Coordinates of C-alpha atoms in Angstrom, one line a residue:
Chain A
M145 CA 0.0 0.1 0.1
E146 CA 3.0 2.5 1.1
I147 CA 4.8 2.1 -2.5
I148 CA 1.2 2.8 -4.1
E149 CA 1.1 5.6 -1.8
T150 CA 4.4 7.0 -2.4
L151 CA 4.4 6.5 -6.2
I152 CA 1.2 8.5 -6.7
N153 CA 2.6 11.5 -4.7
G154 CA 5.7 11.1 -6.7
L155 CA 3.0 11.4 -10.0
S156 CA 1.4 14.6 -8.3
S157 CA 4.4 16.3 -7.6
G158 CA 6.0 15.4 -11.0
G159 CA 2.6 16.7 -12.3
T160 CA 3.9 20.0 -11.0
Y161 CA 7.3 20.0 -12.0
A162 CA 6.3 19.0 -15.1
M163 CA 4.4 22.4 -15.3
I164 CA 6.9 24.5 -14.7
A165 CA 9.3 22.2 -17.2
L166 CA 7.4 23.0 -19.8
G167 CA 7.4 27.0 -19.4
Y168 CA 11.0 26.4 -19.1
T169 CA 11.4 24.4 -22.9
M170 CA 8.4 25.8 -25.0
V171 CA 10.5 29.0 -24.3
Y172 CA 13.9 27.5 -24.5
G173 CA 12.6 25.7 -27.9
I174 CA 11.1 28.9 -29.4
A175 CA 12.7 31.8 -28.2
K176 CA 15.9 30.1 -27.7
M177 CA 16.6 31.4 -23.7
L178 CA 16.4 30.3 -20.4
N179 CA 14.0 32.3 -19.0
F180 CA 15.3 31.7 -15.6
A181 CA 12.7 34.4 -13.8
H182 CA 10.3 31.6 -14.2
G183 CA 10.5 29.5 -11.7
D184 CA 9.4 33.6 -9.8
I185 CA 6.2 33.9 -12.1
I186 CA 5.0 31.2 -9.6
M187 CA 5.7 32.5 -6.7
V188 CA 3.8 36.2 -8.0
G189 CA 0.8 34.0 -9.0
G190 CA 1.4 32.7 -5.1
Y191 CA 1.1 36.1 -3.2
M192 CA -2.1 36.8 -6.4
L193 CA -3.8 33.9 -5.1
Y194 CA -3.0 34.7 -1.9
V195 CA -4.1 38.6 -2.5
T196 CA -8.0 37.6 -3.7
M197 CA -8.6 34.9 -1.0
I198 CA -8.3 37.5 1.4
T199 CA -9.9 39.9 -0.3
A200 CA -12.3 37.3 -2.3
G201 CA -12.0 34.7 -0.1
N202 CA -12.8 32.2 -2.6
P203 CA -9.8 29.9 -3.9
M204 CA -10.9 29.3 -7.7
L205 CA -11.4 33.2 -7.9
G206 CA -7.8 33.8 -6.5
L207 CA -6.3 31.0 -8.9
I208 CA -7.9 32.8 -12.0
A209 CA -6.9 35.6 -10.8
A210 CA -3.5 34.0 -10.4
V211 CA -3.2 33.2 -14.0
I212 CA -4.2 36.3 -15.4
F213 CA -2.0 38.3 -13.6
C214 CA 0.3 35.6 -14.5
V215 CA -0.1 35.9 -18.3
L216 CA -0.1 39.7 -18.4
L217 CA 3.5 39.6 -16.4
G218 CA 5.1 36.9 -18.5
I219 CA 4.3 38.9 -21.5
T220 CA 5.4 42.2 -20.0
V221 CA 8.9 40.8 -19.1
E222 CA 9.0 39.3 -22.6
K223 CA 8.4 42.6 -24.2
I224 CA 10.1 45.1 -21.5
A225 CA 13.3 43.1 -21.0
Y226 CA 14.1 40.0 -24.0
K227 CA 12.1 41.8 -27.0
P228 CA 14.8 44.2 -26.9
L229 CA 17.7 41.7 -26.8
R230 CA 16.4 39.9 -29.7
G231 CA 19.6 38.5 -31.8
A232 CA 21.9 39.6 -29.2
S233 CA 24.4 36.7 -27.2
P234 CA 22.6 34.8 -25.3
L235 CA 24.9 35.4 -22.2
A236 CA 23.1 38.9 -22.0
V237 CA 19.8 37.2 -22.3
L238 CA 20.5 35.0 -19.3
I239 CA 22.2 37.9 -17.3
T240 CA 18.6 39.5 -18.0
A241 CA 16.6 36.7 -16.5
I242 CA 18.6 36.5 -13.6
G243 CA 18.1 40.1 -13.1
V244 CA 14.3 39.7 -13.3
S245 CA 14.0 37.0 -11.1
Y246 CA 16.0 39.2 -8.5
L247 CA 13.6 42.3 -9.4
L248 CA 10.6 39.7 -9.1
Q249 CA 11.2 38.8 -5.6
S250 CA 12.2 42.0 -4.2
T251 CA 9.6 43.3 -5.4
A252 CA 7.8 41.0 -3.6
Q253 CA 9.7 41.5 -0.6
M254 CA 9.0 44.8 -0.3
I255 CA 5.5 44.5 -0.9
F256 CA 4.8 41.7 1.6
G257 CA 7.6 41.6 3.6
T258 CA 9.7 38.7 4.8
A259 CA 7.4 36.3 6.7
P260 CA 5.6 33.6 5.0
K261 CA 2.0 34.0 4.5
M262 CA -0.1 30.7 5.2
V263 CA -1.9 30.4 2.0
I264 CA -4.7 27.3 2.9
I265 CA -6.4 26.9 -0.2
A266 CA -9.1 23.6 1.5
D267 CA -8.5 21.3 3.4
M268 CA -10.1 18.4 1.7
G269 CA -9.0 15.6 3.9
N270 CA -8.4 11.9 1.9
F271 CA -9.1 9.6 -0.2
E272 CA -9.4 6.3 1.8
V273 CA -9.9 2.5 0.4
G274 CA -8.9 0.0 2.8
A275 CA -5.2 0.6 3.6
L276 CA -4.8 2.9 1.1
K277 CA -4.5 6.7 2.3
I278 CA -3.9 9.7 0.0
P279 CA -4.8 13.1 0.6
Y280 CA -7.3 14.2 -2.0
Y281 CA -5.0 18.0 -3.1
T282 CA -2.6 14.4 -4.2
I283 CA -5.2 13.5 -6.5
V284 CA -6.1 16.7 -8.0
T285 CA -3.2 18.2 -8.5
L286 CA -2.1 14.4 -10.6
V287 CA -5.5 14.7 -12.4
C288 CA -5.1 18.1 -13.0
S289 CA -2.0 18.5 -14.6
F290 CA -2.4 15.3 -16.4
V291 CA -5.5 16.9 -18.3
I292 CA -3.7 20.5 -18.7
M293 CA -0.6 18.2 -20.2
I294 CA -2.6 16.5 -22.7
A295 CA -4.6 19.5 -23.5
L296 CA -1.3 21.2 -24.5
T297 CA -0.2 18.6 -26.8
M298 CA -3.4 18.2 -28.6
F299 CA -2.8 22.4 -29.1
V300 CA 0.8 22.0 -30.4
K301 CA 0.0 18.5 -32.6
T302 CA -3.2 20.2 -34.0
T303 CA -4.0 24.0 -34.2
K304 CA -2.3 26.5 -36.9
I305 CA -0.8 28.1 -33.7
G306 CA 0.6 24.7 -32.3
R307 CA 1.8 24.2 -35.4
A308 CA 3.6 27.2 -36.1
M309 CA 5.4 27.1 -32.6
V310 CA 6.8 23.8 -33.7
A311 CA 7.9 25.3 -37.0
V312 CA 9.4 28.8 -35.1
S313 CA 11.1 26.3 -33.0
E314 CA 12.9 24.1 -35.4
D315 CA 13.8 27.1 -38.0
R316 CA 13.0 30.9 -36.9
G317 CA 14.1 32.4 -40.1
A318 CA 12.1 29.6 -42.4
A319 CA 8.8 30.4 -40.4
Q320 CA 9.3 33.8 -40.9
L321 CA 8.9 32.9 -44.8
M322 CA 5.3 31.1 -44.0
G323 CA 4.3 34.5 -42.8
I324 CA 4.1 33.1 -38.9
N325 CA 5.2 36.7 -37.1
V326 CA 7.5 35.0 -35.3
N327 CA 7.3 37.7 -31.9
G328 CA 3.5 37.2 -31.4
I329 CA 4.3 33.4 -31.2
I330 CA 6.9 33.8 -28.7
M331 CA 4.5 36.3 -27.1
I332 CA 2.0 33.4 -27.2
T333 CA 4.7 31.0 -25.4
F334 CA 5.4 33.0 -22.7
A335 CA 1.6 33.5 -21.8
I336 CA 1.0 29.8 -22.0
G337 CA 4.3 28.7 -20.2
S338 CA 3.4 31.9 -17.4
A339 CA -0.4 30.2 -17.3
L340 CA 1.1 26.8 -16.5
A341 CA 3.1 28.7 -13.4
A342 CA 0.6 29.7 -12.2
F343 CA -1.2 26.5 -12.0
A344 CA 2.0 25.1 -10.8
G345 CA 1.9 27.7 -8.2
F346 CA -1.5 26.8 -7.0
F347 CA -1.0 22.9 -7.2
M348 CA 2.3 23.8 -4.4
L349 CA -0.1 25.7 -1.9
M350 CA -2.3 23.3 -1.8
K351 CA 0.1 20.9 -0.7
A352 CA 2.1 23.4 1.7
P353 CA 0.7 26.1 2.0
S354 CA 3.6 28.3 3.2
L355 CA 4.1 31.3 1.2
S356 CA 7.4 33.5 0.7
N357 CA 9.2 35.7 -2.0
T358 CA 11.2 32.6 -2.7
L359 CA 8.5 29.8 -2.9
G360 CA 9.4 29.7 -7.0
A361 CA 13.3 29.4 -6.7
M362 CA 14.0 25.7 -5.8
P363 CA 11.2 24.3 -7.6
G364 CA 12.4 26.1 -10.5
I365 CA 15.2 24.8 -10.6
K366 CA 14.0 21.2 -9.8
A367 CA 11.8 22.2 -13.1
F368 CA 14.9 23.6 -15.3
T369 CA 16.6 20.0 -14.6
A370 CA 13.7 18.4 -15.2
A371 CA 13.7 20.3 -19.0
V372 CA 16.9 19.5 -19.7
I373 CA 16.8 15.6 -18.0
G374 CA 14.1 15.0 -20.7
G375 CA 15.8 16.9 -23.5
I376 CA 15.6 20.8 -23.5
G377 CA 13.3 22.3 -26.1
S378 CA 11.3 19.0 -25.8
I379 CA 7.5 19.4 -24.8
P380 CA 7.0 15.5 -24.1
G381 CA 10.5 15.2 -22.9
A382 CA 9.6 18.1 -20.4
M383 CA 6.8 16.2 -19.3
C384 CA 8.4 12.7 -19.1
G385 CA 11.7 14.1 -17.1
G386 CA 9.1 16.3 -14.5
I387 CA 7.5 13.0 -13.4
L388 CA 10.7 11.2 -13.5
L389 CA 11.9 13.5 -11.0
G390 CA 9.1 13.6 -9.3
V391 CA 9.0 9.8 -8.2
V392 CA 12.4 9.4 -7.7
E393 CA 12.1 12.2 -5.3
A394 CA 8.8 10.9 -3.5
I395 CA 11.2 7.3 -3.4
S396 CA 14.0 9.0 -2.0
F397 CA 11.9 10.6 1.3
K398 CA 10.8 7.5 2.2
I399 CA 14.3 5.7 2.8
P400 CA 15.0 7.5 5.9
V401 CA 18.7 6.3 4.8
I402 CA 19.1 8.8 1.7
A403 CA 16.1 11.0 2.5
P404 CA 18.7 14.1 3.6
Y405 CA 19.9 13.3 0.1
T406 CA 17.2 13.8 -1.9
D407 CA 17.9 16.6 -3.5
A408 CA 21.7 15.9 -4.1
I409 CA 20.0 12.5 -5.9
E410 CA 18.0 14.3 -8.2
F411 CA 21.0 16.3 -9.8
M412 CA 23.0 13.4 -9.9
I413 CA 20.2 11.7 -11.9
L414 CA 20.4 14.9 -14.4
I415 CA 24.1 14.3 -14.2
L416 CA 23.9 10.6 -15.6
I417 CA 21.6 11.2 -18.0
L418 CA 23.9 13.8 -19.5
L419 CA 26.6 12.0 -19.7
V420 CA 24.8 9.1 -21.7
R421 CA 22.5 11.0 -23.5
P422 CA 23.6 14.5 -23.9
T423 CA 20.6 15.3 -25.6
G424 CA 18.5 14.9 -22.7
I425 CA 15.7 11.4 -23.1
M426 CA 14.1 12.7 -25.4
G427 CA 16.1 15.6 -27.0
K428 CA 16.5 15.5 -31.1
V429 CA 20.2 15.4 -32.0
R430 CA 19.8 17.4 -35.6
R431 CA 20.7 15.9 -38.8
E432 CA 21.3 17.8 -41.6
K433 CA 20.5 16.2 -45.2
V434 CA 22.3 17.3 -48.4
Chain B
M5 CA 6.4 49.9 -63.4
A6 CA 8.4 46.8 -62.9
L7 CA 7.3 44.3 -60.0
L8 CA 10.2 44.4 -57.9
E9 CA 12.4 47.6 -57.9
V10 CA 15.5 47.4 -56.4
K11 CA 17.6 50.6 -55.4
D12 CA 21.0 51.3 -54.5
L13 CA 20.6 48.8 -51.6
Q14 CA 23.8 48.4 -49.3
V15 CA 23.9 45.8 -46.5
Y16 CA 26.6 45.9 -43.7
Y17 CA 27.8 42.4 -41.7
G18 CA 29.6 44.4 -39.0
V19 CA 31.9 46.9 -40.5
I20 CA 31.8 44.5 -43.7
Q21 CA 29.8 45.4 -46.6
A22 CA 28.5 43.2 -48.2
L23 CA 26.2 45.2 -50.7
K24 CA 27.4 48.3 -51.9
G25 CA 24.7 49.3 -53.6
I26 CA 23.0 47.5 -56.2
S27 CA 20.1 48.4 -58.1
F28 CA 18.2 45.7 -60.2
E29 CA 14.2 45.3 -61.1
V30 CA 12.0 42.5 -62.3
N31 CA 8.6 42.9 -64.3
E32 CA 5.8 40.9 -63.9
G33 CA 6.0 37.7 -65.9
E34 CA 10.0 37.5 -66.1
I35 CA 12.3 35.1 -65.2
V36 CA 15.4 37.3 -63.7
T37 CA 18.2 35.8 -62.3
L38 CA 21.3 36.8 -60.4
I39 CA 24.6 35.0 -61.3
G40 CA 27.7 35.6 -59.4
A41 CA 30.8 33.1 -57.5
N42 CA 30.2 32.7 -53.7
G43 CA 30.8 35.4 -51.5
A44 CA 29.3 37.8 -54.5
G45 CA 26.4 38.4 -52.2
K46 CA 23.5 36.8 -54.2
T47 CA 21.7 35.5 -51.1
T48 CA 22.4 38.1 -48.8
T49 CA 20.1 40.0 -52.1
M50 CA 17.6 37.7 -51.3
Q51 CA 17.5 38.0 -47.8
S52 CA 17.8 41.8 -47.5
I53 CA 14.4 41.7 -49.9
I54 CA 12.0 39.1 -48.1
G55 CA 13.0 41.8 -44.4
L56 CA 15.5 38.5 -42.9
I57 CA 18.9 40.5 -43.0
P58 CA 18.5 44.4 -42.4
S59 CA 19.7 46.4 -44.7
S60 CA 21.2 50.2 -44.1
H61 CA 21.0 52.2 -47.0
G62 CA 18.7 51.9 -50.0
T63 CA 15.2 51.4 -51.1
V64 CA 13.0 48.2 -52.0
M65 CA 9.6 48.6 -54.0
F66 CA 7.5 45.2 -54.1
D67 CA 4.3 46.0 -56.4
G68 CA 4.1 49.6 -55.7
Q69 CA 4.5 50.0 -51.8
D70 CA 8.2 50.5 -50.2
I71 CA 8.7 47.2 -48.1
T72 CA 12.2 48.2 -47.4
K73 CA 11.9 48.3 -43.9
V74 CA 8.7 45.9 -43.8
P75 CA 8.6 42.4 -41.3
C76 CA 9.6 39.6 -43.3
H77 CA 5.9 38.1 -42.1
K78 CA 4.0 41.4 -43.8
I79 CA 5.9 40.8 -46.8
V80 CA 4.8 37.4 -47.4
H81 CA 1.4 38.2 -46.8
A82 CA 1.6 41.4 -49.4
G83 CA 2.9 38.2 -52.1
L84 CA 6.4 38.1 -52.2
T85 CA 8.2 35.1 -50.5
Q86 CA 11.0 32.6 -50.7
V87 CA 12.4 29.4 -51.1
P88 CA 15.8 29.5 -48.9
E89 CA 18.8 28.2 -49.9
G90 CA 19.6 24.5 -48.6
R91 CA 15.4 24.7 -48.7
R92 CA 15.2 25.1 -44.9
I93 CA 11.7 22.5 -44.6
F94 CA 10.7 21.7 -41.4
Q95 CA 12.2 18.6 -40.9
E96 CA 9.8 17.3 -38.1
L97 CA 6.5 17.8 -39.7
T98 CA 5.0 15.7 -42.2
V99 CA 4.9 16.9 -45.7
Y100 CA 1.3 17.9 -45.5
E101 CA 1.6 20.1 -42.7
N102 CA 4.8 21.8 -44.1
L103 CA 2.7 22.7 -47.2
L104 CA -0.2 23.6 -44.7
M105 CA 2.4 25.8 -42.9
G106 CA 3.1 27.2 -46.5
G107 CA -0.6 28.3 -46.8
F108 CA -0.4 30.0 -43.0
S109 CA -1.3 33.2 -44.1
Q110 CA -4.6 31.7 -46.3
K111 CA -7.2 32.3 -44.0
D112 CA -9.8 30.6 -46.2
Q113 CA -9.8 26.8 -45.8
T114 CA -11.7 25.7 -48.9
L115 CA -9.0 27.5 -50.6
L116 CA -6.4 26.4 -48.7
K117 CA -7.5 22.6 -49.4
K118 CA -7.6 23.0 -53.2
D119 CA -4.0 24.7 -52.9
I120 CA -2.6 21.7 -51.2
E121 CA -4.3 20.2 -53.9
N122 CA -2.7 21.4 -56.8
I123 CA 0.5 21.1 -55.1
Y124 CA 0.0 17.3 -55.0
E125 CA -0.9 17.7 -58.9
R126 CA 2.2 19.4 -59.4
F127 CA 4.4 17.4 -57.5
P128 CA 3.1 13.9 -57.6
R129 CA 5.9 12.7 -55.4
L130 CA 4.5 14.7 -52.6
A131 CA 1.2 13.3 -52.8
E132 CA 2.4 10.0 -52.6
R133 CA 4.3 10.9 -49.0
K134 CA 2.3 13.4 -47.6
N135 CA 1.8 11.9 -44.1
Q136 CA 5.7 10.9 -44.4
I137 CA 7.5 13.2 -41.6
A138 CA 9.7 15.6 -43.8
G139 CA 13.2 14.9 -42.9
T140 CA 12.9 11.5 -44.3
L141 CA 12.4 13.2 -47.4
S142 CA 15.6 12.7 -50.0
G143 CA 17.3 15.9 -51.5
G144 CA 15.4 16.1 -54.7
E145 CA 11.9 15.4 -53.0
Q146 CA 13.0 18.2 -50.4
Q147 CA 13.5 20.4 -52.7
M148 CA 9.7 20.1 -54.3
L149 CA 8.6 20.2 -51.1
A150 CA 10.4 24.1 -50.3
I151 CA 9.1 25.0 -54.0
G152 CA 5.2 23.8 -53.0
R153 CA 5.5 25.3 -49.8
A154 CA 6.5 28.3 -50.9
M155 CA 3.6 28.3 -53.5
M156 CA 1.0 27.8 -50.5
S157 CA 1.2 31.5 -50.2
R158 CA 0.0 32.2 -53.7
P159 CA 3.2 34.7 -54.9
K160 CA 3.0 36.9 -57.2
L161 CA 7.2 36.9 -57.3
L162 CA 9.1 33.8 -55.6
L163 CA 12.5 34.3 -54.8
L164 CA 14.8 31.3 -55.6
D165 CA 18.0 30.9 -53.7
E166 CA 20.0 27.7 -55.6
P167 CA 17.1 26.2 -56.1
S168 CA 19.9 22.8 -57.7
M169 CA 22.2 23.6 -55.3
G170 CA 23.1 19.4 -53.9
L171 CA 20.8 17.6 -56.7
S172 CA 21.9 15.6 -59.1
P173 CA 21.9 16.5 -62.7
L174 CA 18.6 14.7 -63.9
L175 CA 17.0 16.6 -60.7
V176 CA 18.8 19.6 -61.6
D177 CA 17.2 19.4 -65.3
Q178 CA 13.9 19.0 -63.7
V179 CA 14.5 22.4 -60.9
F180 CA 15.0 24.4 -64.1
E181 CA 12.0 22.5 -65.6
I182 CA 9.7 23.7 -62.8
I183 CA 11.2 27.1 -63.1
K184 CA 9.8 27.5 -66.2
Q185 CA 6.5 26.0 -65.6
L186 CA 6.4 28.4 -62.5
R187 CA 6.4 31.3 -65.0
D188 CA 4.3 30.1 -67.5
D189 CA 1.3 29.2 -64.5
G190 CA 2.1 33.2 -63.9
T191 CA 4.5 33.6 -60.8
T192 CA 7.3 36.0 -61.7
I193 CA 10.6 34.8 -60.5
L194 CA 13.8 35.8 -59.4
L195 CA 16.8 32.9 -59.3
V196 CA 20.0 33.1 -57.9
E197 CA 22.1 30.2 -58.9
Q198 CA 25.9 29.0 -59.7
N199 CA 24.5 26.6 -62.6
A200 CA 24.9 30.2 -64.6
G201 CA 24.2 27.9 -67.6
K202 CA 21.5 26.7 -67.0
S203 CA 19.8 29.3 -65.6
L204 CA 20.9 31.8 -68.3
A205 CA 19.3 29.5 -70.2
I206 CA 15.6 30.0 -68.7
S207 CA 16.0 33.8 -67.8
D208 CA 14.3 36.4 -70.1
R209 CA 17.1 38.5 -68.0
A210 CA 20.1 38.3 -65.8
Y211 CA 22.1 40.2 -63.5
V212 CA 26.1 39.3 -62.8
L213 CA 27.4 40.2 -59.1
E214 CA 30.8 40.6 -57.9
L215 CA 31.8 41.1 -54.7
G216 CA 28.6 43.0 -54.1
E217 CA 28.3 45.2 -57.4
I218 CA 26.3 44.5 -60.3
V219 CA 28.8 44.5 -63.0
L220 CA 27.0 43.2 -65.9
S221 CA 23.3 43.2 -66.8
G222 CA 21.5 42.1 -70.3
T223 CA 18.8 39.8 -71.3
G224 CA 19.8 35.6 -70.7
A225 CA 20.6 35.2 -73.9
E226 CA 23.3 38.3 -74.2
L227 CA 25.0 37.0 -71.1
A228 CA 25.5 33.3 -71.9
A229 CA 27.5 34.8 -75.2
S230 CA 29.4 37.4 -73.4
D231 CA 33.3 36.9 -73.4
E232 CA 33.5 37.7 -69.6
V233 CA 30.9 35.9 -68.0
K234 CA 31.7 32.8 -70.3
K235 CA 35.4 33.2 -69.1
A236 CA 34.0 33.7 -65.4
Y237 CA 31.0 31.5 -64.7
L238 CA 30.6 28.8 -67.8
G239 CA 33.8 26.9 -67.5
G240 CA 34.7 28.4 -71.5

């Protein structure tokens, strides 16, 4: 029974990591940049949720407000900070992203202070069948994140915008020659990534209700790791990487001897996978055909 | 008035001047070729016209509009498109999806379907392989896909950058045959080629580009007969 519980826990937190990893991987694939401020979008979404809940008292309303605010923030950050650097050296973009990350964290600290806020979304109790006992929030997270991932995959595979995203990530110049507005596609990518981050923040606070301005820092790094494990730029890769990391984390937590080293184990997996497959599990090795 | 009018176009890569002020025009219904050696500025000219590389000086007029500073995707909507050097088809998409991307600006679904059928009719090989991932096509098939994909935007003027590159002699002949057909069906063509002999043979007019400058111009036949062209580009 404990094995099943651990596995479901792992899949659930893996789903959350996957949500965040998708933001990293899509932005990398399409805008060709590492958006290190992505994790902090989660935190901003968390505060938006907090503010809506103390004013309106409704977590669903809070989630909607967080998604809308994060989407607008993601688009704004892209427009102000990253778009002027299109074509600049990757290092300049990276430093800018790190700067945006600190800007968001510091702004949150100035507004809300350093003391963590409690964001208690709902006590939904446990789902119990025989000896099996799983908190409902775990199930909600698991189901929601998988539904979102399936929806995103369908969106990319079947819609015109989705195909344009694939085209831009493969060859920006050729995509422009098709009449695709690359800046528009990049904006949509940031919007989707930020919306997913808002969902991830909601799931995280459902599990652990303590909110501070560094909420997104560690999950951000873990999810980035997941994206690289899966193959950065690959959407199914980010999903696999996120779920793998979540399951490994859950199993590691259950074994007392190695539990304190969980983070180290997760990053070790990254190193091992990159040694065997430098492009990540689903990363593609580009072949040129003449 | 010419369909495409390039005036004193200058392009810099850093401090290096790749185009030193070139002027030429393409009239409706023509095949016009730019020939020149590697590094003469042929691809730069093409990329600059379509808006992928910014120019520092000069104007590009297309169909009576100034498109010098217009972003690439809007130029494509206006009826000018390019088959880029090296084909650059979307390797991960299927043949059919590549054609769909080509018709990105087509809002009318029935016209879009009809255009795809037309491409399949023109290139039966693409119809046979419509659900195949484009990266697995042969070089010749990829070139046909690249041309078909560009035709999906219903261009008035099609820029072709080295369409015969890397193809077997038999396929090269086929590609030039296709270019002639496209023109006969009403698409104006601006062609860039290293294969000077074959391209001059199908061209109405041509320009010779050397180190970022146009040094010669004339009808295809005139240039093919010129001693300078023969010596430098036709191996005689």
